[in-house]
mmCIF file of N, CA and C in Angstrom:
data_model
loop_
_atom_site.group_PDB
_atom_site.id
_atom_site.type_symbol
_atom_site.label_atom_id
_atom_site.label_comp_id
_atom_site.label_asym_id
_atom_site.label_seq_id
_atom_site.Cartn_x
_atom_site.Cartn_y
_atom_site.Cartn_z
ATOM 1 N N MET A 15 5.554 -6.482 6.767
ATOM 2 C CA MET A 15 5.999 -6.250 5.410
ATOM 3 C C MET A 15 5.130 -4.460 5.546
ATOM 4 N N ASN A 16 6.255 -4.245 4.371
ATOM 5 C CA ASN A 16 5.776 -2.656 3.832
ATOM 6 C C ASN A 16 5.879 -1.878 3.462
ATOM 7 N N ALA A 17 4.032 -1.682 3.542
ATOM 8 C CA ALA A 17 4.436 -0.008 1.059
ATOM 9 C C ALA A 17 5.438 1.074 1.427
ATOM 10 N N PHE A 18 5.187 0.992 0.295
ATOM 11 C CA PHE A 18 6.073 2.190 0.491
ATOM 12 C C PHE A 18 5.724 3.349 -0.570
ATOM 13 N N ILE A 19 5.596 4.297 0.218
ATOM 14 C CA ILE A 19 4.512 6.001 -0.161
ATOM 15 C C ILE A 19 5.727 6.780 -0.419
ATOM 16 N N ILE A 20 5.199 6.705 -2.058
ATOM 17 C CA ILE A 20 6.201 7.604 -3.429
ATOM 18 C C ILE A 20 5.872 8.782 -3.136
ATOM 19 N N ASP A 21 6.829 10.076 -2.510
ATOM 20 C CA ASP A 21 6.161 10.825 -3.709
ATOM 21 C C ASP A 21 6.551 11.377 -4.730
ATOM 22 N N LEU A 22 5.247 12.023 -5.889
ATOM 23 C CA LEU A 22 5.596 12.867 -7.227
ATOM 24 C C LEU A 22 5.059 13.936 -7.379
ATOM 25 N N GLU A 23 5.871 14.171 -8.511
ATOM 26 C CA GLU A 23 4.967 15.642 -9.186
ATOM 27 C C GLU A 23 4.422 14.599 -10.133
ATOM 28 N N ASN A 24 2.762 16.014 -10.296
ATOM 29 C CA ASN A 24 2.311 15.605 -11.034
ATOM 30 C C ASN A 24 2.385 15.828 -12.240
ATOM 31 N N ARG A 25 3.504 15.102 -13.319
ATOM 32 C CA ARG A 25 3.696 15.305 -14.656
ATOM 33 C C ARG A 25 4.163 14.494 -15.286
ATOM 34 N N PRO A 26 3.853 14.333 -16.254
ATOM 35 C CA PRO A 26 4.379 13.206 -17.713
ATOM 36 C C PRO A 26 6.809 12.525 -17.303
ATOM 37 N N GLY A 27 6.094 11.028 -16.279
ATOM 38 C CA GLY A 27 7.161 10.439 -16.359
ATOM 39 C C GLY A 27 7.694 10.558 -15.583
ATOM 40 N N ALA A 28 6.852 10.884 -15.231
ATOM 41 C CA ALA A 28 7.133 11.297 -12.541
ATOM 42 C C ALA A 28 7.050 9.511 -12.125
ATOM 43 N N LEU A 29 5.954 9.159 -12.572
ATOM 44 C CA LEU A 29 5.819 7.379 -12.209
ATOM 45 C C LEU A 29 6.849 6.532 -12.578
ATOM 46 N N ALA A 30 7.250 7.147 -14.765
ATOM 47 C CA ALA A 30 7.768 6.598 -15.384
ATOM 48 C C ALA A 30 9.493 5.849 -14.101
ATOM 49 N N ASP A 31 9.558 7.534 -14.309
ATOM 50 C CA ASP A 31 11.132 6.693 -13.514
ATOM 51 C C ASP A 31 10.954 6.630 -12.683
ATOM 52 N N MET A 32 10.247 6.384 -11.864
ATOM 53 C CA MET A 32 10.553 5.324 -10.509
ATOM 54 C C MET A 32 10.295 4.237 -10.529
ATOM 55 N N ALA A 33 8.811 4.168 -11.522
ATOM 56 C CA ALA A 33 8.419 2.583 -12.181
ATOM 57 C C ALA A 33 10.182 1.599 -12.246
ATOM 58 N N GLU A 34 10.867 3.048 -13.713
ATOM 59 C CA GLU A 34 11.738 2.682 -13.823
ATOM 60 C C GLU A 34 13.341 2.138 -13.189
ATOM 61 N N ALA A 35 12.872 3.480 -11.302
ATOM 62 C CA ALA A 35 14.406 3.022 -10.900
ATOM 63 C C ALA A 35 13.973 1.470 -9.979
ATOM 64 N N ILE A 36 13.262 1.784 -10.050
ATOM 65 C CA ILE A 36 12.268 -0.173 -9.085
ATOM 66 C C ILE A 36 13.120 -0.929 -10.015
ATOM 67 N N ALA A 37 13.441 -1.686 -11.344
ATOM 68 C CA ALA A 37 13.021 -2.010 -12.245
ATOM 69 C C ALA A 37 14.005 -2.536 -12.089
ATOM 70 N N GLU A 38 15.199 -1.488 -12.569
ATOM 71 C CA GLU A 38 16.243 -1.433 -12.774
ATOM 72 C C GLU A 38 17.022 -2.080 -12.186
ATOM 73 N N LYS A 39 16.907 -2.520 -10.771
ATOM 74 C CA LYS A 39 17.926 -3.395 -9.596
ATOM 75 C C LYS A 39 16.961 -5.064 -9.542
ATOM 76 N N GLY A 40 16.058 -5.251 -10.276
ATOM 77 C CA GLY A 40 15.931 -6.197 -10.202
ATOM 78 C C GLY A 40 14.578 -6.580 -10.334
ATOM 79 N N ILE A 41 13.354 -5.699 -8.789
ATOM 80 C CA ILE A 41 13.039 -5.610 -8.140
ATOM 81 C C ILE A 41 11.295 -5.749 -8.618
ATOM 82 N N ASN A 42 10.917 -6.656 -7.643
ATOM 83 C CA ASN A 42 8.782 -7.330 -8.846
ATOM 84 C C ASN A 42 8.002 -6.414 -7.936
ATOM 85 N N ILE A 43 7.472 -4.881 -8.385
ATOM 86 C CA ILE A 43 6.392 -4.863 -7.877
ATOM 87 C C ILE A 43 4.582 -5.849 -7.379
ATOM 88 N N THR A 44 4.685 -5.670 -6.685
ATOM 89 C CA THR A 44 3.085 -6.350 -6.278
ATOM 90 C C THR A 44 1.976 -6.245 -5.770
ATOM 91 N N ALA A 45 2.382 -4.312 -5.731
ATOM 92 C CA ALA A 45 0.930 -4.068 -5.954
ATOM 93 C C ALA A 45 1.522 -2.592 -5.566
ATOM 94 N N VAL A 46 0.143 -1.884 -6.593
ATOM 95 C CA VAL A 46 0.934 -0.542 -5.802
ATOM 96 C C VAL A 46 -0.862 0.460 -6.335
ATOM 97 N N ALA A 47 -0.825 0.959 -5.820
ATOM 98 C CA ALA A 47 -2.053 2.462 -6.334
ATOM 99 C C ALA A 47 -1.895 3.265 -6.375
ATOM 100 N N GLY A 48 -2.845 4.691 -6.127
ATOM 101 C CA GLY A 48 -1.729 5.737 -6.817
ATOM 102 C C GLY A 48 -2.998 6.733 -7.270
ATOM 103 N N ALA A 49 -2.682 7.824 -7.252
ATOM 104 C CA ALA A 49 -3.243 9.039 -7.275
ATOM 105 C C ALA A 49 -2.844 10.397 -7.384
ATOM 106 N N SER A 50 -3.326 11.629 -8.184
ATOM 107 C CA SER A 50 -2.199 12.840 -7.712
ATOM 108 C C SER A 50 -3.483 13.629 -7.708
ATOM 109 N N GLY A 51 -3.190 15.017 -7.056
ATOM 110 C CA GLY A 51 -3.393 16.570 -6.971
ATOM 111 C C GLY A 51 -3.193 17.110 -8.417
ATOM 112 N N GLN A 52 -3.237 18.663 -7.795
ATOM 113 C CA GLN A 52 -3.245 18.889 -9.191
ATOM 114 C C GLN A 52 -2.051 19.433 -8.923
ATOM 115 N N ILE A 53 -0.442 19.518 -8.222
ATOM 116 C CA ILE A 53 0.523 19.956 -8.512
ATOM 117 C C ILE A 53 1.018 18.076 -8.305
ATOM 118 N N SER A 54 1.011 17.691 -7.064
ATOM 119 C CA SER A 54 1.387 16.292 -6.965
ATOM 120 C C SER A 54 0.781 15.076 -6.692
ATOM 121 N N GLY A 55 1.911 14.579 -6.866
ATOM 122 C CA GLY A 55 0.646 12.733 -5.966
ATOM 123 C C GLY A 55 0.854 12.615 -4.990
ATOM 124 N N SER A 56 0.877 10.518 -5.240
ATOM 125 C CA SER A 56 1.549 9.940 -4.445
ATOM 126 C C SER A 56 1.087 8.242 -4.833
ATOM 127 N N ILE A 57 2.645 7.438 -5.169
ATOM 128 C CA ILE A 57 1.905 6.057 -5.043
ATOM 129 C C ILE A 57 1.703 5.556 -3.744
ATOM 130 N N ALA A 58 1.225 4.888 -3.510
ATOM 131 C CA ALA A 58 2.172 2.990 -2.135
ATOM 132 C C ALA A 58 2.283 2.043 -3.504
ATOM 133 N N VAL A 59 3.599 1.272 -2.944
ATOM 134 C CA VAL A 59 3.910 0.147 -4.049
ATOM 135 C C VAL A 59 4.750 -0.888 -2.521
ATOM 136 N N VAL A 60 4.390 -1.852 -2.733
ATOM 137 C CA VAL A 60 4.871 -3.309 -2.600
ATOM 138 C C VAL A 60 5.954 -4.124 -3.068
ATOM 139 N N THR A 61 6.324 -4.487 -2.780
ATOM 140 C CA THR A 61 8.172 -5.529 -3.612
ATOM 141 C C THR A 61 8.307 -6.457 -2.688
ATOM 142 N N ASN A 62 8.723 -7.272 -3.887
ATOM 143 C CA ASN A 62 9.943 -8.185 -3.536
ATOM 144 C C ASN A 62 10.954 -8.344 -2.321
ATOM 145 N N ASP A 63 11.122 -7.230 -2.410
ATOM 146 C CA ASP A 63 12.292 -6.937 -1.356
ATOM 147 C C ASP A 63 12.221 -5.635 -1.347
ATOM 148 N N GLU A 64 12.247 -5.143 -0.354
ATOM 149 C CA GLU A 64 11.808 -4.056 0.908
ATOM 150 C C GLU A 64 13.302 -3.695 1.030
ATOM 151 N N ASP A 65 14.528 -3.798 1.266
ATOM 152 C CA ASP A 65 15.418 -3.406 1.526
ATOM 153 C C ASP A 65 15.977 -3.040 -0.168
ATOM 154 N N ALA A 66 15.722 -3.766 -1.406
ATOM 155 C CA ALA A 66 16.775 -3.388 -2.234
ATOM 156 C C ALA A 66 15.070 -1.653 -2.812
ATOM 157 N N THR A 67 14.486 -2.204 -2.590
ATOM 158 C CA THR A 67 13.366 -0.652 -2.777
ATOM 159 C C THR A 67 13.490 -0.076 -2.651
ATOM 160 N N ARG A 68 14.151 -0.315 -0.998
ATOM 161 C CA ARG A 68 14.747 1.769 0.148
ATOM 162 C C ARG A 68 15.340 1.479 -0.031
ATOM 163 N N SER A 69 17.584 0.968 -1.082
ATOM 164 C CA SER A 69 17.984 0.920 -1.720
ATOM 165 C C SER A 69 18.072 1.826 -3.337
ATOM 166 N N ALA A 70 17.262 1.497 -3.984
ATOM 167 C CA ALA A 70 17.001 1.916 -5.408
ATOM 168 C C ALA A 70 16.078 3.413 -5.367
ATOM 169 N N LEU A 71 14.722 3.502 -4.265
ATOM 170 C CA LEU A 71 14.401 4.954 -4.384
ATOM 171 C C LEU A 71 14.898 5.806 -3.826
ATOM 172 N N GLN A 72 16.513 5.359 -2.493
ATOM 173 C CA GLN A 72 17.216 6.267 -2.543
ATOM 174 C C GLN A 72 18.262 6.611 -3.655
ATOM 175 N N GLY A 73 18.315 5.375 -4.064
ATOM 176 C CA GLY A 73 19.518 6.365 -4.680
ATOM 177 C C GLY A 73 18.683 7.049 -6.277
ATOM 178 N N ALA A 74 17.671 7.228 -6.559
ATOM 179 C CA ALA A 74 16.493 7.976 -7.135
ATOM 180 C C ALA A 74 16.611 8.964 -6.540
ATOM 181 N N GLY A 75 16.855 9.622 -5.966
ATOM 182 C CA GLY A 75 16.741 10.849 -4.599
ATOM 183 C C GLY A 75 15.131 11.139 -4.511
ATOM 184 N N ALA A 76 14.202 9.793 -4.705
ATOM 185 C CA ALA A 76 13.228 9.498 -3.944
ATOM 186 C C ALA A 76 12.878 9.936 -2.479
ATOM 187 N N ARG A 77 11.091 11.207 -2.413
ATOM 188 C CA ARG A 77 10.684 11.760 -1.483
ATOM 189 C C ARG A 77 9.449 9.747 -1.175
ATOM 190 N N PHE A 78 10.044 9.406 0.203
ATOM 191 C CA PHE A 78 9.121 8.112 0.215
ATOM 192 C C PHE A 78 9.045 8.106 1.964
ATOM 193 N N ARG A 79 8.471 7.711 2.446
ATOM 194 C CA ARG A 79 8.142 6.651 3.383
ATOM 195 C C ARG A 79 7.721 5.385 3.861
ATOM 196 N N GLU A 80 8.349 4.127 4.312
ATOM 197 C CA GLU A 80 7.678 3.133 4.443
ATOM 198 C C GLU A 80 6.024 3.607 6.081
ATOM 199 N N VAL A 81 5.278 2.436 4.989
ATOM 200 C CA VAL A 81 3.882 1.703 6.191
ATOM 201 C C VAL A 81 3.948 1.039 6.477
ATOM 202 N N ALA A 82 3.763 0.088 7.172
ATOM 203 C CA ALA A 82 3.795 -1.045 8.228
ATOM 204 C C ALA A 82 1.786 -1.536 7.489
ATOM 205 N N LEU A 83 1.811 -2.919 6.617
ATOM 206 C CA LEU A 83 1.204 -2.999 6.110
ATOM 207 C C LEU A 83 -0.032 -4.439 7.000
ATOM 208 N N THR A 84 -0.887 -4.603 6.932
ATOM 209 C CA THR A 84 -1.411 -5.972 7.236
ATOM 210 C C THR A 84 -1.988 -6.083 5.958
ATOM 211 N N SER A 85 -3.785 -6.855 5.544
ATOM 212 C CA SER A 85 -4.317 -7.607 4.693
ATOM 213 C C SER A 85 -5.779 -8.211 4.780
ATOM 214 N N ALA A 86 -6.295 -7.585 4.399
ATOM 215 C CA ALA A 86 -7.698 -8.431 4.674
ATOM 216 C C ALA A 86 -8.948 -8.994 3.717
ATOM 217 N N SER A 87 -9.151 -9.930 4.068
ATOM 218 C CA SER A 87 -10.153 -10.598 2.829
ATOM 219 C C SER A 87 -11.005 -10.821 2.866
ATOM 220 N N LEU A 88 -11.856 -9.881 1.715
ATOM 221 C CA LEU A 88 -13.022 -9.050 2.161
ATOM 222 C C LEU A 88 -13.994 -9.818 1.402
ATOM 223 N N GLU A 89 -14.630 -10.172 1.086
ATOM 224 C CA GLU A 89 -16.145 -10.798 0.314
ATOM 225 C C GLU A 89 -16.153 -9.451 -0.881
ATOM 226 N N HIS A 90 -16.575 -10.169 -1.559
ATOM 227 C CA HIS A 90 -17.044 -8.751 -2.824
ATOM 228 C C HIS A 90 -18.156 -8.817 -2.985
ATOM 229 N N ARG A 91 -18.837 -7.789 -2.576
ATOM 230 C CA ARG A 91 -20.571 -7.379 -2.280
ATOM 231 C C ARG A 91 -19.427 -5.575 -1.779
ATOM 232 N N PRO A 92 -20.595 -4.963 -1.888
ATOM 233 C CA PRO A 92 -20.897 -3.715 -1.944
ATOM 234 C C PRO A 92 -21.414 -3.539 -0.236
ATOM 235 N N GLY A 93 -20.165 -2.909 0.067
ATOM 236 C CA GLY A 93 -20.639 -2.243 1.781
ATOM 237 C C GLY A 93 -18.901 -2.900 2.937
ATOM 238 N N SER A 94 -18.365 -3.903 1.582
ATOM 239 C CA SER A 94 -17.743 -5.273 2.388
ATOM 240 C C SER A 94 -16.325 -4.110 3.229
ATOM 241 N N LEU A 95 -15.653 -3.041 2.084
ATOM 242 C CA LEU A 95 -15.147 -1.867 2.232
ATOM 243 C C LEU A 95 -14.983 -1.201 2.834
ATOM 244 N N ALA A 96 -16.635 -0.167 2.977
ATOM 245 C CA ALA A 96 -17.029 0.444 4.382
ATOM 246 C C ALA A 96 -17.443 0.028 6.062
ATOM 247 N N GLU A 97 -17.749 -1.528 5.547
ATOM 248 C CA GLU A 97 -17.626 -2.093 7.379
ATOM 249 C C GLU A 97 -15.636 -2.491 7.409
ATOM 250 N N ALA A 98 -14.863 -2.603 6.747
ATOM 251 C CA ALA A 98 -13.776 -3.065 7.259
ATOM 252 C C ALA A 98 -13.449 -1.661 7.843
ATOM 253 N N THR A 99 -13.266 -1.031 6.761
ATOM 254 C CA THR A 99 -12.863 0.932 7.381
ATOM 255 C C THR A 99 -13.554 1.558 8.539
ATOM 256 N N ARG A 100 -14.324 1.507 8.540
ATOM 257 C CA ARG A 100 -15.265 2.177 9.555
ATOM 258 C C ARG A 100 -14.548 0.913 11.017
ATOM 259 N N SER A 101 -14.694 -0.073 11.035
ATOM 260 C CA SER A 101 -13.955 -0.362 11.907
ATOM 261 C C SER A 101 -12.134 -0.131 11.943
ATOM 262 N N LEU A 102 -11.818 -0.469 10.889
ATOM 263 C CA LEU A 102 -10.794 0.147 11.205
ATOM 264 C C LEU A 102 -10.208 2.216 11.734
ATOM 265 N N ALA A 103 -11.279 2.773 11.997
ATOM 266 C CA ALA A 103 -11.489 4.035 11.583
ATOM 267 C C ALA A 103 -11.812 3.890 13.264
ATOM 268 N N ASN A 104 -13.373 3.666 13.460
ATOM 269 C CA ASN A 104 -13.624 3.000 15.381
ATOM 270 C C ASN A 104 -12.086 2.596 16.335
ATOM 271 N N ALA A 105 -10.801 2.031 16.006
ATOM 272 C CA ALA A 105 -10.378 1.221 16.493
ATOM 273 C C ALA A 105 -8.840 2.864 15.953
ATOM 274 N N GLY A 106 -9.396 3.631 16.251
ATOM 275 C CA GLY A 106 -8.293 4.469 15.518
ATOM 276 C C GLY A 106 -7.099 4.359 15.273
ATOM 277 N N VAL A 107 -7.232 3.476 13.513
ATOM 278 C CA VAL A 107 -6.451 3.526 13.547
ATOM 279 C C VAL A 107 -6.492 4.021 11.739
ATOM 280 N N ASN A 108 -5.792 4.722 11.325
ATOM 281 C CA ASN A 108 -5.107 5.935 10.525
ATOM 282 C C ASN A 108 -4.653 5.311 9.084
ATOM 283 N N ILE A 109 -5.533 4.984 7.947
ATOM 284 C CA ILE A 109 -4.842 4.357 6.544
ATOM 285 C C ILE A 109 -4.361 4.970 5.615
ATOM 286 N N GLU A 110 -3.196 5.482 5.618
ATOM 287 C CA GLU A 110 -2.023 5.922 5.124
ATOM 288 C C GLU A 110 -2.546 5.215 3.905
ATOM 289 N N ALA A 111 -2.838 3.602 3.461
ATOM 290 C CA ALA A 111 -3.098 3.888 1.838
ATOM 291 C C ALA A 111 -3.587 2.481 1.819
ATOM 292 N N LEU A 112 -4.656 1.810 0.582
ATOM 293 C CA LEU A 112 -5.153 1.209 0.065
ATOM 294 C C LEU A 112 -4.133 0.912 -0.950
ATOM 295 N N MET A 113 -4.714 -0.510 -1.157
ATOM 296 C CA MET A 113 -4.562 -1.651 -2.575
ATOM 297 C C MET A 113 -5.067 -2.595 -2.211
ATOM 298 N N PRO A 114 -5.589 -2.902 -3.865
ATOM 299 C CA PRO A 114 -5.868 -4.777 -4.267
ATOM 300 C C PRO A 114 -4.680 -4.896 -4.085
ATOM 301 N N MET A 115 -4.645 -6.817 -2.853
ATOM 302 C CA MET A 115 -3.908 -7.302 -3.574
ATOM 303 C C MET A 115 -4.030 -8.403 -4.521
ATOM 304 N N GLY A 116 -4.826 -9.099 -4.859
ATOM 305 C CA GLY A 116 -5.594 -10.234 -5.089
ATOM 306 C C GLY A 116 -7.383 -10.713 -4.451
ATOM 307 N N MET A 117 -7.243 -11.701 -5.495
ATOM 308 C CA MET A 117 -9.296 -11.999 -5.555
ATOM 309 C C MET A 117 -8.907 -13.831 -6.036
ATOM 310 N N GLU A 118 -9.328 -14.280 -4.600
ATOM 311 C CA GLU A 118 -9.851 -15.312 -5.136
ATOM 312 C C GLU A 118 -12.126 -15.373 -5.356
ATOM 313 N N GLY A 119 -12.018 -16.234 -5.781
ATOM 314 C CA GLY A 119 -13.460 -16.590 -5.910
ATOM 315 C C GLY A 119 -14.265 -15.068 -5.461
ATOM 316 N N ASN A 120 -15.221 -15.145 -4.435
ATOM 317 C CA ASN A 120 -15.607 -14.252 -4.392
ATOM 318 C C ASN A 120 -14.729 -13.174 -3.502
ATOM 319 N N ARG A 121 -14.236 -13.238 -2.833
ATOM 320 C CA ARG A 121 -12.959 -12.588 -2.017
ATOM 321 C C ARG A 121 -11.919 -11.449 -2.211
ATOM 322 N N ILE A 122 -11.728 -9.970 -2.139
ATOM 323 C CA ILE A 122 -11.023 -9.630 -2.499
ATOM 324 C C ILE A 122 -9.522 -9.270 -1.621
ATOM 325 N N THR A 123 -8.312 -9.539 -1.693
ATOM 326 C CA THR A 123 -7.705 -8.857 -0.138
ATOM 327 C C THR A 123 -6.939 -7.444 -1.224
ATOM 328 N N VAL A 124 -7.399 -6.641 0.661
ATOM 329 C CA VAL A 124 -6.625 -5.921 0.486
ATOM 330 C C VAL A 124 -5.956 -5.232 1.110
ATOM 331 N N GLY A 125 -4.965 -4.449 0.509
ATOM 332 C CA GLY A 125 -3.075 -4.440 1.561
ATOM 333 C C GLY A 125 -4.063 -3.141 1.672
ATOM 334 N N PHE A 126 -4.144 -2.438 3.615
ATOM 335 C CA PHE A 126 -4.299 -1.971 3.729
ATOM 336 C C PHE A 126 -2.402 -0.757 4.889
ATOM 337 N N ALA A 127 -2.080 -0.145 4.227
ATOM 338 C CA ALA A 127 -0.613 0.828 5.035
ATOM 339 C C ALA A 127 -1.705 1.412 6.373
ATOM 340 N N VAL A 128 -1.350 0.974 7.409
ATOM 341 C CA VAL A 128 -1.339 1.709 8.150
ATOM 342 C C VAL A 128 -0.730 1.920 9.392
ATOM 343 N N ASP A 129 -1.524 2.623 10.258
ATOM 344 C CA ASP A 129 -0.049 3.740 11.362
ATOM 345 C C ASP A 129 -0.397 3.025 12.744
ATOM 346 N N ASN A 130 -0.463 1.313 12.929
ATOM 347 C CA ASN A 130 -1.366 1.237 14.131
ATOM 348 C C ASN A 130 -0.925 -0.191 13.465
ATOM 349 N N VAL A 131 -0.698 -0.810 13.225
ATOM 350 C CA VAL A 131 -0.086 -2.105 12.474
ATOM 351 C C VAL A 131 -1.031 -3.521 13.428
ATOM 352 N N ASP A 132 -0.846 -3.453 14.780
ATOM 353 C CA ASP A 132 -1.435 -4.259 15.575
ATOM 354 C C ASP A 132 -3.077 -3.769 15.444
ATOM 355 N N ALA A 133 -3.495 -2.918 16.437
ATOM 356 C CA ALA A 133 -5.017 -2.366 15.826
ATOM 357 C C ALA A 133 -5.649 -2.411 15.000
ATOM 358 N N ALA A 134 -5.070 -2.636 14.150
ATOM 359 C CA ALA A 134 -5.700 -2.945 12.164
ATOM 360 C C ALA A 134 -5.990 -3.874 12.349
ATOM 361 N N ARG A 135 -4.780 -5.053 12.845
ATOM 362 C CA ARG A 135 -5.607 -6.217 12.530
ATOM 363 C C ARG A 135 -6.077 -7.307 14.015
ATOM 364 N N SER A 136 -6.858 -6.103 14.658
ATOM 365 C CA SER A 136 -7.522 -6.372 15.899
ATOM 366 C C SER A 136 -8.703 -6.028 15.534
ATOM 367 N N ALA A 137 -9.214 -4.812 14.586
ATOM 368 C CA ALA A 137 -10.158 -4.080 14.288
ATOM 369 C C ALA A 137 -10.440 -5.012 13.723
ATOM 370 N N LEU A 138 -10.142 -5.330 12.345
ATOM 371 C CA LEU A 138 -9.792 -6.580 10.900
ATOM 372 C C LEU A 138 -10.870 -7.975 12.037
ATOM 373 N N GLY A 139 -9.760 -8.629 12.370
ATOM 374 C CA GLY A 139 -10.890 -9.527 13.261
ATOM 375 C C GLY A 139 -10.333 -10.830 12.594
ATOM 376 N N GLU A 140 -10.840 -11.661 11.865
ATOM 377 C CA GLU A 140 -10.875 -12.869 11.101
ATOM 378 C C GLU A 140 -9.990 -12.785 9.698
ATOM 379 N N SER A 141 -10.783 -11.005 9.430
ATOM 380 C CA SER A 141 -10.839 -11.246 7.634
ATOM 381 C C SER A 141 -9.085 -10.518 7.588
ATOM 382 N N ALA A 142 -8.159 -10.370 8.717
ATOM 383 C CA ALA A 142 -6.983 -9.853 8.569
ATOM 384 C C ALA A 142 -6.207 -11.120 8.038
ATOM 385 N N SER A 143 -5.166 -11.118 7.237
ATOM 386 C CA SER A 143 -4.002 -11.401 7.042
ATOM 387 C C SER A 143 -2.548 -10.797 7.380
ATOM 388 N N VAL A 144 -1.579 -12.288 8.321
ATOM 389 C CA VAL A 144 -0.671 -11.823 8.979
ATOM 390 C C VAL A 144 0.191 -10.779 7.795
ATOM 391 N N SER A 145 0.523 -9.790 7.835
ATOM 392 C CA SER A 145 2.253 -9.389 6.255
ATOM 393 C C SER A 145 2.899 -9.086 6.796
ATOM 394 N N ALA A 146 3.497 -9.331 8.364
ATOM 395 C CA ALA A 146 4.146 -8.501 8.563
ATOM 396 C C ALA A 146 5.658 -9.605 8.840
#
């Protein structure tokens, strides 16, 4: 599974334009996260149809890249994200984006878009979920 990291201008409507381009193709966004800076920003999305998403973004003239995604089920407590991200850093894994994917009981599933999905799964150990 891949996350799409989409570059956006920091202006009203930029996110709406991309969301509409995806929605017009009948694609469901299943997870999203984003932030902006002074001039630009980016969002990371996971959808139910990667091929259609790729086509929709290309058709909209979007600047984007695809990054492999893995997820981990973390305890919902202070420090669990710090521990997971330190494990990834110690394994030399670069995190391109992260996003909440769901919550069940006292656990939150976090999606990590990373440069080395195999190393990430190894570093995350038992908490890692296969998302590819």
